[in-house]
Amino acid sequence: MKNSGQGKFTSYFITGIVSLFLLVLVLPITSFAGVSVEKGPTPVQSGDANTDSDITMKNDKIVISIAAGTPAPWGVAKGGILDGAVVKNGKAGVDRITLVDFIPNNWSSWPTTY
């Protein structure tokens, strides 16, 4: 009686290797949108990140603003994404994000010093 588990493993392994090989060949010729990084108030309509030290990253599809100077809501640590929008015709749309937070180690309930 043949072990069918070993045959499946070999099949998955070969499929994985072929997929990786194709990815390595195709990835370098794929073009990615350029990303710009700016410091200052957000260009997002109705955005909350409005200080000179906030950071905005943008490409031709989306824009996000990180609260480097603007206090994050609800007492969470600074550095979360406060604003995000779709870019149409080179212009940022209306804010669609309340908060995307990156909780640091040793974070505790409000008020936090981290």
Coordinates of C-alpha atoms in Angstrom, one line a residue:
M1 CA 0.0 0.0 0.0
K2 CA 1.5 3.3 -1.1
N3 CA 1.7 6.3 1.3
S4 CA -0.5 8.9 -0.3
G5 CA 0.6 11.6 2.1
Q6 CA 4.1 11.5 0.7
G7 CA 2.8 11.9 -2.8
K8 CA 0.8 14.9 -1.8
F9 CA 3.8 16.5 -0.1
T10 CA 5.9 16.0 -3.2
S11 CA 3.2 17.5 -5.4
Y12 CA 2.8 20.5 -3.1
F13 CA 6.6 20.9 -2.9
I14 CA 7.0 20.9 -6.7
T15 CA 4.1 23.3 -7.1
G16 CA 5.6 25.6 -4.5
I17 CA 9.1 25.6 -6.2
V18 CA 7.6 26.3 -9.6
S19 CA 5.5 29.1 -8.2
L20 CA 8.5 30.6 -6.4
F21 CA 10.5 30.4 -9.6
L22 CA 7.8 32.2 -11.6
L23 CA 7.5 34.8 -9.0
V24 CA 11.2 35.5 -9.1
L25 CA 11.0 35.8 -12.9
V26 CA 7.9 38.0 -13.0
L27 CA 8.5 40.3 -10.0
P28 CA 11.4 42.3 -11.4
I29 CA 9.4 43.2 -14.5
T30 CA 6.3 44.3 -12.6
S31 CA 6.0 48.0 -12.1
F32 CA 4.9 49.4 -8.8
A33 CA 3.5 52.9 -8.1
G34 CA 6.0 55.4 -6.7
V35 CA 5.5 56.4 -3.1
S36 CA 6.0 59.9 -1.8
V37 CA 6.6 60.8 1.8
E38 CA 5.8 64.3 3.1
K39 CA 5.9 66.0 6.5
G40 CA 3.1 68.3 7.5
P41 CA -0.7 68.5 7.7
T42 CA -2.6 65.7 5.8
P43 CA -4.0 66.4 2.4
V44 CA -6.9 64.0 3.2
Q45 CA -10.3 65.8 3.2
S46 CA -11.7 65.9 6.8
G47 CA -8.4 64.5 8.1
D48 CA -7.2 64.7 11.7
A49 CA -3.4 64.7 11.3
N50 CA -2.9 68.5 11.1
T51 CA 0.4 69.3 12.7
D52 CA 3.7 70.2 10.9
S53 CA 5.3 67.0 12.2
D54 CA 2.7 64.5 10.9
I55 CA 3.8 62.2 8.1
T56 CA 1.9 61.4 4.9
M57 CA 2.6 58.6 2.5
K58 CA 1.0 58.6 -0.9
N59 CA 1.0 56.8 -4.2
D60 CA -1.4 57.1 -7.1
K61 CA -4.0 54.9 -5.4
I62 CA -4.1 55.7 -1.7
V63 CA -2.9 58.2 0.9
I64 CA -2.4 57.6 4.6
S65 CA -1.3 60.1 7.3
I66 CA 0.5 59.0 10.5
A67 CA 0.1 61.0 13.7
A68 CA 3.6 62.0 14.6
G69 CA 2.6 65.3 16.2
T70 CA -1.2 65.1 16.4
P71 CA -2.4 63.4 19.6
A72 CA -4.0 60.1 18.8
P73 CA -7.6 59.6 20.1
W74 CA -8.6 57.7 23.2
G75 CA -5.2 58.0 24.9
V76 CA -3.4 55.5 22.6
A77 CA 0.3 55.9 21.8
K78 CA 1.4 58.3 19.0
G79 CA 2.3 56.9 15.6
G80 CA -1.0 55.4 14.5
I81 CA -2.5 56.0 11.1
L82 CA -5.2 58.6 11.6
D83 CA -6.2 59.4 8.1
G84 CA -6.6 57.3 4.9
A85 CA -8.3 57.9 1.6
V86 CA -8.5 56.9 -2.0
V87 CA -6.6 59.1 -4.5
K88 CA -8.6 60.1 -7.6
N89 CA -7.1 62.2 -10.4
G90 CA -4.1 63.0 -8.1
K91 CA -6.2 64.3 -5.3
A92 CA -6.9 62.7 -1.9
G93 CA -10.5 61.9 -1.1
V94 CA -12.5 62.0 2.1
D95 CA -11.0 60.4 5.2
R96 CA -12.1 56.7 5.7
I97 CA -10.1 55.8 8.7
T98 CA -10.7 56.5 12.4
L99 CA -7.5 54.9 13.8
V100 CA -5.1 52.1 12.8
D101 CA -3.0 51.7 15.9
F102 CA 0.3 50.0 16.4
I103 CA 0.4 49.0 20.1
P104 CA 3.9 49.1 21.6
N105 CA 5.3 46.6 24.0
N106 CA 4.4 47.4 27.7
W107 CA 1.5 49.6 26.6
S108 CA -1.1 50.0 29.4
S109 CA -4.5 51.6 29.7
W110 CA -4.7 55.3 29.4
P111 CA -2.7 57.4 30.2
T112 CA 0.3 55.8 28.6
T113 CA 3.9 57.0 28.7
Y114 CA 5.0 54.7 25.9

